[in-house]
């Protein structure tokens, strides 16, 4: 929150990490953990010591791959940190709990993801074993969120809650034009990927013409 990173979960509790040998445990609604934080992983915010953006992103990824990818994509897109900085932090925490998940997220992160919904959709696609799409690809005069060129499938991650009449008409014309070019368009809304991920992945899988993965 202090770094302004996008969050996909409400914070149920405050968890602080303090440099050893801090006194650990719960007090006044705050859980304090102790860790040997390298000096390069610490910065200050109005005089208070906090982890750097890169370390914070990696810590999010260690605990929750989805939250970590949303944050990692955002900082790369905004050029707050670069991929080499994230990779360096991962190397420095090798062997820590969740380090493998953190490494996975850092390798998947892309500055081309333009919203948390695109990040979450991409992660669901990859976790389902589907091939990785092109991101922000050009199709005719349009730029599309996800493209499987050989299969001629487009996925649009639509995070808007409401369209006005003109916007709805433009989106309708856009989709019709893409379909006239021979592409199948699958639209994914926020609730589709957060509340109905399996059903949403099945729609994408059918569009790609791929059989379900064996259970």
PDB file of N, CA and C in Angstrom, residues 117 158-171 187 189-190:
ATOM      1  N   UNK A 117      -6.543  -7.303 -14.406  1.00  0.00           N
ATOM      2  CA  UNK A 117      -7.342  -8.345 -15.044  1.00  0.00           C
ATOM      3  C   UNK A 117      -6.524  -9.074 -16.107  1.00  0.00           C
ATOM      4  N   UNK A 158     -11.709  -7.429 -20.363  1.00  0.00           N
ATOM      5  CA  UNK A 158     -12.523  -6.211 -20.308  1.00  0.00           C
ATOM      6  C   UNK A 158     -12.812  -5.857 -18.861  1.00  0.00           C
ATOM      7  N   UNK A 159     -12.061  -4.902 -18.330  1.00  0.00           N
ATOM      8  CA  UNK A 159     -12.211  -4.551 -16.922  1.00  0.00           C
ATOM      9  C   UNK A 159     -13.217  -3.455 -16.648  1.00  0.00           C
ATOM     10  N   UNK A 160     -13.835  -2.926 -17.674  1.00  0.00           N
ATOM     11  CA  UNK A 160     -14.774  -1.833 -17.439  1.00  0.00           C
ATOM     12  C   UNK A 160     -16.075  -2.341 -16.821  1.00  0.00           C
ATOM     13  N   UNK A 161     -16.590  -1.571 -15.885  1.00  0.00           N
ATOM     14  CA  UNK A 161     -17.855  -1.933 -15.244  1.00  0.00           C
ATOM     15  C   UNK A 161     -19.029  -1.453 -16.077  1.00  0.00           C
ATOM     16  N   UNK A 162     -18.856  -0.315 -16.738  1.00  0.00           N
ATOM     17  CA  UNK A 162     -19.989   0.278 -17.451  1.00  0.00           C
ATOM     18  C   UNK A 162     -19.505   0.970 -18.717  1.00  0.00           C
ATOM     19  N   UNK A 163     -20.263   0.811 -19.800  1.00  0.00           N
ATOM     20  CA  UNK A 163     -19.995   1.498 -21.063  1.00  0.00           C
ATOM     21  C   UNK A 163     -21.144   2.470 -21.337  1.00  0.00           C
ATOM     22  N   UNK A 164     -20.823   3.595 -21.952  1.00  0.00           N
ATOM     23  CA  UNK A 164     -21.930   4.409 -22.456  1.00  0.00           C
ATOM     24  C   UNK A 164     -22.317   3.878 -23.838  1.00  0.00           C
ATOM     25  N   UNK A 165     -23.349   4.442 -24.432  1.00  0.00           N
ATOM     26  CA  UNK A 165     -23.899   3.909 -25.680  1.00  0.00           C
ATOM     27  C   UNK A 165     -22.869   3.954 -26.806  1.00  0.00           C
ATOM     28  N   UNK A 166     -22.119   5.067 -26.912  1.00  0.00           N
ATOM     29  CA  UNK A 166     -21.129   5.182 -27.976  1.00  0.00           C
ATOM     30  C   UNK A 166     -20.012   4.156 -27.809  1.00  0.00           C
ATOM     31  N   UNK A 167     -19.574   3.951 -26.574  1.00  0.00           N
ATOM     32  CA  UNK A 167     -18.516   2.970 -26.323  1.00  0.00           C
ATOM     33  C   UNK A 167     -18.976   1.566 -26.661  1.00  0.00           C
ATOM     34  N   UNK A 168     -20.215   1.249 -26.283  1.00  0.00           N
ATOM     35  CA  UNK A 168     -20.758  -0.063 -26.618  1.00  0.00           C
ATOM     36  C   UNK A 168     -20.781  -0.277 -28.126  1.00  0.00           C
ATOM     37  N   UNK A 169     -21.177   0.751 -28.865  1.00  0.00           N
ATOM     38  CA  UNK A 169     -21.236   0.631 -30.319  1.00  0.00           C
ATOM     39  C   UNK A 169     -19.843   0.424 -30.887  1.00  0.00           C
ATOM     40  N   UNK A 170     -18.861   1.173 -30.407  1.00  0.00           N
ATOM     41  CA  UNK A 170     -17.484   1.019 -30.901  1.00  0.00           C
ATOM     42  C   UNK A 170     -16.947  -0.380 -30.622  1.00  0.00           C
ATOM     43  N   UNK A 171     -17.239  -0.903 -29.431  1.00  0.00           N
ATOM     44  CA  UNK A 171     -16.783  -2.249 -29.089  1.00  0.00           C
ATOM     45  C   UNK A 171     -17.455  -3.295 -29.973  1.00  0.00           C
ATOM     46  N   UNK A 187     -14.323 -12.712 -24.726  1.00  0.00           N
ATOM     47  CA  UNK A 187     -14.232 -11.590 -23.789  1.00  0.00           C
ATOM     48  C   UNK A 187     -14.216 -12.134 -22.362  1.00  0.00           C
ATOM     49  N   UNK A 189     -14.368 -10.900 -18.353  1.00  0.00           N
ATOM     50  CA  UNK A 189     -14.656  -9.834 -17.391  1.00  0.00           C
ATOM     51  C   UNK A 189     -14.009 -10.167 -16.049  1.00  0.00           C
ATOM     52  N   UNK A 190     -14.008  -9.193 -15.151  1.00  0.00           N
ATOM     53  CA  UNK A 190     -13.377  -9.389 -13.835  1.00  0.00           C
ATOM     54  C   UNK A 190     -13.986 -10.572 -13.090  1.00  0.00           C
TER      55      UNK A 190
END
